[in-house]
mmCIF file of C-alpha atoms and ligand atoms in Angstrom:
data_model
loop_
_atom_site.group_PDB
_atom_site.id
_atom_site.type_symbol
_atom_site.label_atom_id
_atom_site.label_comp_id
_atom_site.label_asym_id
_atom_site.label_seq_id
_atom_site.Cartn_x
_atom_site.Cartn_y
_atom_site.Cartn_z
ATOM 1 C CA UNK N 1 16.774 4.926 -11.620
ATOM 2 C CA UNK N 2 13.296 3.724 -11.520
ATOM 3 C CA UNK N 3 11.141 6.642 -9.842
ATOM 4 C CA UNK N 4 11.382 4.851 -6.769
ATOM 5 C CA UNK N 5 13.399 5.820 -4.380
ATOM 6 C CA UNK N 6 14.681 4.616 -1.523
ATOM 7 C CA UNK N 7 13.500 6.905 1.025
ATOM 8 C CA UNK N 8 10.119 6.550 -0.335
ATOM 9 C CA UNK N 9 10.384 2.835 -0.365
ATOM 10 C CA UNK N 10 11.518 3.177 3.415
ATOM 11 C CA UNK N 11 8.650 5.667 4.024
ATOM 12 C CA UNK N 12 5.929 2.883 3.204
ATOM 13 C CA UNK N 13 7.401 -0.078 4.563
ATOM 14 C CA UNK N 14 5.778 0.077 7.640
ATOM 15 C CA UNK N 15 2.691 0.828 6.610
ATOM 16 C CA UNK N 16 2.878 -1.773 4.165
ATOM 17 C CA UNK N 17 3.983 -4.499 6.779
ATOM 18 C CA UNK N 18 1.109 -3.788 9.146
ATOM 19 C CA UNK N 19 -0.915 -4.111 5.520
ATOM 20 C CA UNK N 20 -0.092 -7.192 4.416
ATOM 21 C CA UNK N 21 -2.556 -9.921 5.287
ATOM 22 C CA UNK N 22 -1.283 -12.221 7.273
ATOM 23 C CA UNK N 23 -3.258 -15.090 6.680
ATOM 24 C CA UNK N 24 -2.427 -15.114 3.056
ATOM 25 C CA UNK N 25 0.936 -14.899 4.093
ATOM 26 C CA UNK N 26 1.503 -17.670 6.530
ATOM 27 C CA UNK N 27 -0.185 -19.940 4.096
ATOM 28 C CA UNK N 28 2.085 -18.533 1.105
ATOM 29 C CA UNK N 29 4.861 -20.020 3.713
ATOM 30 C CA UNK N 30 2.929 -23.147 4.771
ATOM 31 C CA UNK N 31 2.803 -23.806 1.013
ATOM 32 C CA UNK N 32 6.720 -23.344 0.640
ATOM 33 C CA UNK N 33 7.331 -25.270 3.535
ATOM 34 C CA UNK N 34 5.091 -27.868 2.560
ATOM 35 C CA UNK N 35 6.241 -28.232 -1.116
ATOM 36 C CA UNK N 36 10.228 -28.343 -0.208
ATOM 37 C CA UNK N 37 12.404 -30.916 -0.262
ATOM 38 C CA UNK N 38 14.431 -31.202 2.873
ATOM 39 C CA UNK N 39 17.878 -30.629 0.639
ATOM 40 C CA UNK N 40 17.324 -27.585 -0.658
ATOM 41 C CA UNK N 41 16.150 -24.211 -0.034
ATOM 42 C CA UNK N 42 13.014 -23.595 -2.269
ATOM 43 C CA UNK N 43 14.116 -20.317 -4.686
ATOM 44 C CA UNK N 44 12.007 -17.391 -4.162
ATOM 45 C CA UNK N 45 12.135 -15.134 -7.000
ATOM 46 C CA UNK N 46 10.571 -11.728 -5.853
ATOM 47 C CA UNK N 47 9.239 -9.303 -9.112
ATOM 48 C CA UNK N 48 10.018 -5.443 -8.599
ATOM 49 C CA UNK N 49 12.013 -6.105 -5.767
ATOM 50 C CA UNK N 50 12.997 -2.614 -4.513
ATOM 51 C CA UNK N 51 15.504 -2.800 -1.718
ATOM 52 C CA UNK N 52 14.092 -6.110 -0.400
ATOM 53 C CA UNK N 53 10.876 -5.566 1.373
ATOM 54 C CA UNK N 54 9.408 -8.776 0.474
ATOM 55 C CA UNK N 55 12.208 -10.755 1.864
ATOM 56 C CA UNK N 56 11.971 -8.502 5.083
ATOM 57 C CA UNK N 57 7.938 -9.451 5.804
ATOM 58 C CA UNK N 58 8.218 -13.300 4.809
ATOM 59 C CA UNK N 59 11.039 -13.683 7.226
ATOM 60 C CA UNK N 60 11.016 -17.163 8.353
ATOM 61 C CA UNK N 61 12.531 -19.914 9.805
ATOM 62 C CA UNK N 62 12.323 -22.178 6.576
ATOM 63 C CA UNK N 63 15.323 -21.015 4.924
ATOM 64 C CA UNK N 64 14.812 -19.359 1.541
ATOM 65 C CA UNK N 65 17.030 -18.714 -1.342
ATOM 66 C CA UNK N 66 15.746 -15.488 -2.967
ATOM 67 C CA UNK N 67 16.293 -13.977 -6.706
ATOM 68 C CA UNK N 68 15.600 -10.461 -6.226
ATOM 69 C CA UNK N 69 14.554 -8.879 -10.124
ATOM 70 C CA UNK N 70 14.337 -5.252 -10.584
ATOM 71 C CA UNK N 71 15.766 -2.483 -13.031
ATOM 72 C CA UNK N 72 16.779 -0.425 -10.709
ATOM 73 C CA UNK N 73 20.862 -0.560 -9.978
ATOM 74 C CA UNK N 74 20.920 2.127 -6.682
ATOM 75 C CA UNK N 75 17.769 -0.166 -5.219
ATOM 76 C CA UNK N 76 19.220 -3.949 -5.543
ATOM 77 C CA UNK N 77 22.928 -2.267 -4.784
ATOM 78 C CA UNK N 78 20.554 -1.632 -1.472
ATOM 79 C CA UNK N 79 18.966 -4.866 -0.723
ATOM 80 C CA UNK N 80 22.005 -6.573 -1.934
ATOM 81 C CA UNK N 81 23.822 -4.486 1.355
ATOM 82 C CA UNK N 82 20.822 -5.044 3.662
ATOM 83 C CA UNK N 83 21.130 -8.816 2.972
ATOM 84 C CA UNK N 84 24.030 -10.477 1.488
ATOM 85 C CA UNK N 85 26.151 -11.001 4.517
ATOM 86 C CA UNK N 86 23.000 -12.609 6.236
ATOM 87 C CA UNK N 87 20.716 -14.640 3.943
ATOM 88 C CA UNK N 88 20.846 -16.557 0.370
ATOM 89 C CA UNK N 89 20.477 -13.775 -1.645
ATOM 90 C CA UNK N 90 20.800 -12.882 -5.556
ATOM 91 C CA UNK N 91 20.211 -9.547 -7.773
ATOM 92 C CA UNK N 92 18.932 -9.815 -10.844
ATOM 93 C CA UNK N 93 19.341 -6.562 -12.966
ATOM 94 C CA UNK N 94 16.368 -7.260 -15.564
ATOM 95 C CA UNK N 95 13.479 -5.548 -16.907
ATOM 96 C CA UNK N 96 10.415 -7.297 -16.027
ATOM 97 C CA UNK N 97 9.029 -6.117 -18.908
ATOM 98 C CA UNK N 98 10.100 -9.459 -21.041
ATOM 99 C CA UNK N 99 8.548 -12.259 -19.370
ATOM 100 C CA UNK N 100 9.700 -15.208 -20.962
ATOM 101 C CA UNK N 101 13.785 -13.854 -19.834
ATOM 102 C CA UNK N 102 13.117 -14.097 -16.473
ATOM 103 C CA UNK N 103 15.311 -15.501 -14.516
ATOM 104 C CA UNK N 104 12.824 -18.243 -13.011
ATOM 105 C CA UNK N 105 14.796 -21.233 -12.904
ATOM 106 C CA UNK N 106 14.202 -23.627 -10.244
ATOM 107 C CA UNK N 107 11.765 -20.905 -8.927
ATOM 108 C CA UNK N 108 9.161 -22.419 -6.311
ATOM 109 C CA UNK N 109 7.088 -19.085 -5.411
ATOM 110 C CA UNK N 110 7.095 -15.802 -7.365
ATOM 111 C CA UNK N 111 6.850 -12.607 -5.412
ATOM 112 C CA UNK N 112 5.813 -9.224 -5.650
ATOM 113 C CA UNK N 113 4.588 -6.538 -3.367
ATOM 114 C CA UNK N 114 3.135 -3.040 -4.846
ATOM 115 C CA UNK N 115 4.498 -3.886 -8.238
ATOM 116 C CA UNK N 116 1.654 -5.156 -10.684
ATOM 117 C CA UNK N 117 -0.762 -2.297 -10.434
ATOM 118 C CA UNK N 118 1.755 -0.963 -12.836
ATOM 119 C CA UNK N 119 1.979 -4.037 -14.940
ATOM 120 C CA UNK N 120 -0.480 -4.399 -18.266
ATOM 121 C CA UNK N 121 -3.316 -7.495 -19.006
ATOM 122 C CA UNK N 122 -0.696 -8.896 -21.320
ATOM 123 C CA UNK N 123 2.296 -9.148 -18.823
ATOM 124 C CA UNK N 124 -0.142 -10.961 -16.281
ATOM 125 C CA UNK N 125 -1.299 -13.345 -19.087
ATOM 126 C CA UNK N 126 2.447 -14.161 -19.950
ATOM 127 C CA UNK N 127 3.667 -14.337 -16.966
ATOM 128 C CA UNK N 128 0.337 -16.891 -15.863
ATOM 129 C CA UNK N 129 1.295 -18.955 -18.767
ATOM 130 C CA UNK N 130 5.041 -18.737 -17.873
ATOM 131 C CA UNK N 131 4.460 -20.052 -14.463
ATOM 132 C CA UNK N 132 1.820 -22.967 -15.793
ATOM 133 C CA UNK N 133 4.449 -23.983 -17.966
ATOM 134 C CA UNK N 134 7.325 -24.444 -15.534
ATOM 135 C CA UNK N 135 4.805 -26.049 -12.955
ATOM 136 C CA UNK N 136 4.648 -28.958 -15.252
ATOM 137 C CA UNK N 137 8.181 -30.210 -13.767
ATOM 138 C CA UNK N 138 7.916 -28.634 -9.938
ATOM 139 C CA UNK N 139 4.968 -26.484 -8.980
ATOM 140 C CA UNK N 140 5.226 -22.503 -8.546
ATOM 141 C CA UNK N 141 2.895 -20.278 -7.117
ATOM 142 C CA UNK N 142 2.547 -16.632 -6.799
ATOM 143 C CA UNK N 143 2.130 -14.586 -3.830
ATOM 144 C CA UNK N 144 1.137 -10.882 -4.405
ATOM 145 C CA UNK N 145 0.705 -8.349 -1.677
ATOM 146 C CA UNK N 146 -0.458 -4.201 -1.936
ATOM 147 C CA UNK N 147 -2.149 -4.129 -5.367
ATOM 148 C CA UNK N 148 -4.153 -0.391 -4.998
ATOM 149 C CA UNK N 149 -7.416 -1.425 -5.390
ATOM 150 C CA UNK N 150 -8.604 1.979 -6.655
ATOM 151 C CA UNK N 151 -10.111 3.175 -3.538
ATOM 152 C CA UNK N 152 -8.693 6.125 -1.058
ATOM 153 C CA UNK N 153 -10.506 7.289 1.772
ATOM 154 C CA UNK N 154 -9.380 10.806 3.762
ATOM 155 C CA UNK N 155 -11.051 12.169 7.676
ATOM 156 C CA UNK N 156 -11.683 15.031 7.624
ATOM 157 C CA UNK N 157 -13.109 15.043 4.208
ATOM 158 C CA UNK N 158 -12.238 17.352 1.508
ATOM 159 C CA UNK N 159 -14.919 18.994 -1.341
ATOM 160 C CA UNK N 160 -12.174 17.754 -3.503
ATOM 161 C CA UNK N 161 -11.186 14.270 -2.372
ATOM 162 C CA UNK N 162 -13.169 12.381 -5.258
ATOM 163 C CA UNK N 163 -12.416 14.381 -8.500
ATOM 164 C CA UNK N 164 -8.504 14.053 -7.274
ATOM 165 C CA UNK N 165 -9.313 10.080 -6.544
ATOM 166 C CA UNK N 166 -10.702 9.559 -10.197
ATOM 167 C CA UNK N 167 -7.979 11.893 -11.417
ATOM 168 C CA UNK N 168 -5.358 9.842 -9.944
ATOM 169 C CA UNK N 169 -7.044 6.693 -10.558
ATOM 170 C CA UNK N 170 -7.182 7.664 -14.561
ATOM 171 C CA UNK N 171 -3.090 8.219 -14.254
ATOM 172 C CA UNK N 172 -2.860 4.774 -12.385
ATOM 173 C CA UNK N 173 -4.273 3.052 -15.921
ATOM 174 C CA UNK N 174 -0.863 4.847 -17.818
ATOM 175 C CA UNK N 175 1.589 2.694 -19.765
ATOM 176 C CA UNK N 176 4.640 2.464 -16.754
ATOM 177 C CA UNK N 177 6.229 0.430 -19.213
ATOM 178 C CA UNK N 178 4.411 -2.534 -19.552
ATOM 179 C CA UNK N 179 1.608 -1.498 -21.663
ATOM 180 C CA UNK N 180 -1.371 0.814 -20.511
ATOM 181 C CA UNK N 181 -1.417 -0.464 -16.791
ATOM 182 C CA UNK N 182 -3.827 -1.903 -14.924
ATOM 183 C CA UNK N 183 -3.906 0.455 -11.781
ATOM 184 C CA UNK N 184 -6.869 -0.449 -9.787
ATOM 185 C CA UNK N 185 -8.246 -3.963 -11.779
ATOM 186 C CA UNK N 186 -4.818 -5.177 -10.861
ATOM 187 C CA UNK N 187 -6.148 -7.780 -8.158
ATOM 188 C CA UNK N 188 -9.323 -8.737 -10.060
ATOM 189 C CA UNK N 189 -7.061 -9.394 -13.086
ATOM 190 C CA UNK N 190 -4.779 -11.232 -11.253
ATOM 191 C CA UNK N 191 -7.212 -13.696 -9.891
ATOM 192 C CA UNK N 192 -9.285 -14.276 -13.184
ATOM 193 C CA UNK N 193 -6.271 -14.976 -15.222
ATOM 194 C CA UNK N 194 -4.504 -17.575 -12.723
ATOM 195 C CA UNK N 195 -7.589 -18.804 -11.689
ATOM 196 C CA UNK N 196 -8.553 -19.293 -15.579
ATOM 197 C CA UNK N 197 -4.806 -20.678 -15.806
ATOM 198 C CA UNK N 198 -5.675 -24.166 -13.647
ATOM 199 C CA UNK N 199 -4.546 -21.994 -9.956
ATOM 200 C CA UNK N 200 -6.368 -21.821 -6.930
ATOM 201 C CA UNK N 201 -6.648 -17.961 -6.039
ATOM 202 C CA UNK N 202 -6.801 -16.619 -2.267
ATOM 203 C CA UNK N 203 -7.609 -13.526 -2.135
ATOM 204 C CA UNK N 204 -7.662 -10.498 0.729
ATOM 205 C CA UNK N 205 -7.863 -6.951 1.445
ATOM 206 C CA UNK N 206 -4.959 -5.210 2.679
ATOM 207 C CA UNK N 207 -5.706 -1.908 3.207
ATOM 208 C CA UNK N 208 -3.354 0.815 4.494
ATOM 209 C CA UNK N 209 -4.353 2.720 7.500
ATOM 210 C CA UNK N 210 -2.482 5.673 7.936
ATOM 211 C CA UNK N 211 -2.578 8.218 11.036
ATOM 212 C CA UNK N 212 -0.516 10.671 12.565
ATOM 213 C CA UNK N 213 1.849 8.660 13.219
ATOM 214 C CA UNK N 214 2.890 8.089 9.493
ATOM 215 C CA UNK N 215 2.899 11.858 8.961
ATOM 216 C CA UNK N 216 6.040 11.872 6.666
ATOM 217 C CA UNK N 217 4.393 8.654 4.671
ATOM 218 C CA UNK N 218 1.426 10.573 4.070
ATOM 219 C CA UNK N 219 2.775 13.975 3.513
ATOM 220 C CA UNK N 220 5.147 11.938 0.399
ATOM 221 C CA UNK N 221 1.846 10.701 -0.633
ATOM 222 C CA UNK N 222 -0.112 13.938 -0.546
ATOM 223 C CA UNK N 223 2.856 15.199 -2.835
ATOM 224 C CA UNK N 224 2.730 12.185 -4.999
ATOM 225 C CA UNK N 225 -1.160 12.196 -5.903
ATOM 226 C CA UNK N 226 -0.751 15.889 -6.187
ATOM 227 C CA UNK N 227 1.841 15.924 -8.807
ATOM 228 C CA UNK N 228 -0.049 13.003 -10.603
ATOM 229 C CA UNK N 229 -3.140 14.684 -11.008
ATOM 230 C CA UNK N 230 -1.734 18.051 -11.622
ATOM 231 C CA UNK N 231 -2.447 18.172 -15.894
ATOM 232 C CA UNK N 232 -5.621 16.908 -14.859
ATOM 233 C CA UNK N 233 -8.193 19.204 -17.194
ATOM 234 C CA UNK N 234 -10.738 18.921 -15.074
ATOM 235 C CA UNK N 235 -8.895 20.141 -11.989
ATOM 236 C CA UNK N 236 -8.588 23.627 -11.505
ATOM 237 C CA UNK N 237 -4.584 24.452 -10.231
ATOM 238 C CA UNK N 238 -5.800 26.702 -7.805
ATOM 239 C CA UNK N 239 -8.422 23.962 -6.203
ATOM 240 C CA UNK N 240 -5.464 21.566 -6.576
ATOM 241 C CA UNK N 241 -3.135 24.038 -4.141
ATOM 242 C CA UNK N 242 -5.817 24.427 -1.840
ATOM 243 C CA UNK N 243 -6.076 20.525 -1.528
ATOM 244 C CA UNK N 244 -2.840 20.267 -1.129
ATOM 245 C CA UNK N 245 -2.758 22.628 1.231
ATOM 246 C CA UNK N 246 -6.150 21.079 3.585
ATOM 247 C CA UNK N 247 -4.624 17.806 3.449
ATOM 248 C CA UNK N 248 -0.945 18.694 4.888
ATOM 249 C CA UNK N 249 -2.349 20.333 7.082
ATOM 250 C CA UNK N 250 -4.288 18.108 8.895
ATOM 251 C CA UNK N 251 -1.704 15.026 8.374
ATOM 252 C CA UNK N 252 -1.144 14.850 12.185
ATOM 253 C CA UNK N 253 -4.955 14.459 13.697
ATOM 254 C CA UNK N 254 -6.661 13.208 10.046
ATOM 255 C CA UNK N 255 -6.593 9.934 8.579
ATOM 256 C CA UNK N 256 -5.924 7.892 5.195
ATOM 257 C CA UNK N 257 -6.934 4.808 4.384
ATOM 258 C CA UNK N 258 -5.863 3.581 0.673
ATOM 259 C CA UNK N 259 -6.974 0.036 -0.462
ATOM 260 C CA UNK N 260 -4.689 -2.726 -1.695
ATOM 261 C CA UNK N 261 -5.279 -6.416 -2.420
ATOM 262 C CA UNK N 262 -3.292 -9.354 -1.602
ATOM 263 C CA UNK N 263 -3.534 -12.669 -3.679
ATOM 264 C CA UNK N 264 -1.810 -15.730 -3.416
ATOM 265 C CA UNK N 265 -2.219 -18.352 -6.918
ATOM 266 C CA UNK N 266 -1.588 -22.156 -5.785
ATOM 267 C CA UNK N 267 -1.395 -24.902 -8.577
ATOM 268 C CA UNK N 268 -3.841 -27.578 -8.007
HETATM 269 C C1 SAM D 301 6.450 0.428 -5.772
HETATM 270 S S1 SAM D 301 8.040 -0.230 -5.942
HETATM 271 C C2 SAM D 301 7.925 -1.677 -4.901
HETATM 272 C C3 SAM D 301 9.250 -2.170 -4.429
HETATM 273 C C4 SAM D 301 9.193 -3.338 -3.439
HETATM 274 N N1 SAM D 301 8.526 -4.485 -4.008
HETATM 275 C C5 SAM D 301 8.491 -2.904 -2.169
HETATM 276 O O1 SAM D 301 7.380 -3.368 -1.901
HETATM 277 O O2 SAM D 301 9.080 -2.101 -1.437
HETATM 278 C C6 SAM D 301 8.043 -0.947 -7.590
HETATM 279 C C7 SAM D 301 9.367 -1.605 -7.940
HETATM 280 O O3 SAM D 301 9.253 -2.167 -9.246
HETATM 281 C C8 SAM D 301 10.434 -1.872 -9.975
HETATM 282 N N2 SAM D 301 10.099 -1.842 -11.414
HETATM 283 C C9 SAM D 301 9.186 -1.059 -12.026
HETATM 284 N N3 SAM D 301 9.164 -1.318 -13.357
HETATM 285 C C10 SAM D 301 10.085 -2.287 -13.575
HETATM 286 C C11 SAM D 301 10.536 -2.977 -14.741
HETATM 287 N N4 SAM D 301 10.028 -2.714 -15.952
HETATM 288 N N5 SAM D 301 11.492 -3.912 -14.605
HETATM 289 C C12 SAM D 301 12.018 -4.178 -13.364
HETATM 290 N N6 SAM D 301 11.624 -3.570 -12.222
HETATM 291 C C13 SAM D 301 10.676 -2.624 -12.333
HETATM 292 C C14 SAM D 301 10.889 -0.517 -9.438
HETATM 293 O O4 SAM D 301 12.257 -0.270 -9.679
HETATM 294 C C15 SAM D 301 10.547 -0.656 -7.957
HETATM 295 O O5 SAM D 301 11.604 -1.223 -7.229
#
């Protein structure tokens, strides 16, 4: 078990889908489509897969053969279900943590969707290098979507909302096994180390926009940030509950807006 859970993961897929930019990702296909040889089907290996979201919002008529890496058992046992009968699919049950025993081989395009704000510098370093290195014999790029950017924004607006935000933002920046993470310099990171690397970085805002329609999404998150920020020092328990409390209740008629960044790293 990872944390993650499946209803969770099925909670934000929507919101995540209507996210994801979709310039950046018809160009991430272009690119795949372009770079193919008509014989095969380029291998997609998607990072942190989850049950399979990735594979679910680059859908395409190219046909892809995907590697889906996470360390979660119940969550590939999931996409594996969702999947296998219908597409080329293949879990990997690997911790990411280890870049150089990934299994990339053959890879033409890495993936990974919400996945390396919790990643350190050092794992985006190795895995740049890792990705240079194979490039030499067939080039790989890297397409990552929903990075949190650092930046939440509630209507109606609470005394509270920005100590919580930092608070939350400090626990983004905690080791989540990688190292201390890098939470909200995730995309910037991204894009100076590939782009240092010899890629060519696209980059674009995908922010989620959350209503009343995604209620139950926003009530999980409300709960989430909540329990994140809880052994915050500088947030009184009391204020905390009465956050809490402001922000469920106006889920239905208030609004959330929560930044993310999608990149996508080319070889030139
Ligand atoms: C926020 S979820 C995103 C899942 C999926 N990409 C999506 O967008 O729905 C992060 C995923 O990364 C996986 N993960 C976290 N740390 C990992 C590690 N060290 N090794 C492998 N997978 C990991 C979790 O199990 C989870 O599936």
């Amino acid at each position: 078990m990872s944390g993650f859970s499946i209803d969770w993961l099925n909670l934000r897929e929507d919101a995540d889908r209507r996210a994801r930019d979709q310039a950046l990702r018809e160009r991430a296909l272009r690119w795949l489509a372009e770079e193919s040889s008509s014989d095969q089907e380029p291998v997609v290996v998607d990072l942190g897969a989850g049950t399979g979201s990735t594979l679910r919002a680059l859908s395409t008529q190219v046909p892809l053969s995907w590697r889906l890496v996470d360390n979660d058992k119940t969550l590939l046992t999931e996409a594996q279900r969702r999947h296998g009968r219908t597409q080329n699919v293949e879990t990997c049950l690997a911790d990411l943590a280890d870049v150089e025993t990934l299994p990339l081989d053959g890879v033409r395009l890495v993936t990974a969707s919400a996945l390396f704000d919790l990643v350190s510098a050092n794992f985006i370093e190795a895995l740049a290098k890792e990705l240079k290195t194979r490039g030499r014999q067939n080039p790989v790029g890297l397409y990552t979507a929903l990075n949190y950017d650092g930046t939440t924004h509630w209507t109606p607006a609470h005394p509270l909302d920005e100590v919580v935000l930092q608070a939350f933002n400090r626990d983004q920046r905690k080791d989540k096994g990688f190292g201390p993470a890098l939470g909200p310099d995730a995309g910037s990171a991204i894009a100076r180390v590939f782009s240092e690397a010899g890629f060519e970085v696209h980059s674009a805002t995908s922010p989620w926009v959350l209503e009343g329609a995604d209620q139950h999404m926003v009530s999980a998150l409300i709960t989430g940030i909540a329990g994140a920020v809880s052994d915050s020092p500088e947030i009184d328990s009391q204020a905390l509950k009465d956050w809490v409390r402001f922000r469920h209740s106006n889920v239905q008629t208030g609004t959330c807006t929560v930044g993310h960044i999608d990149l996508l790293a080319l070889p030139v």
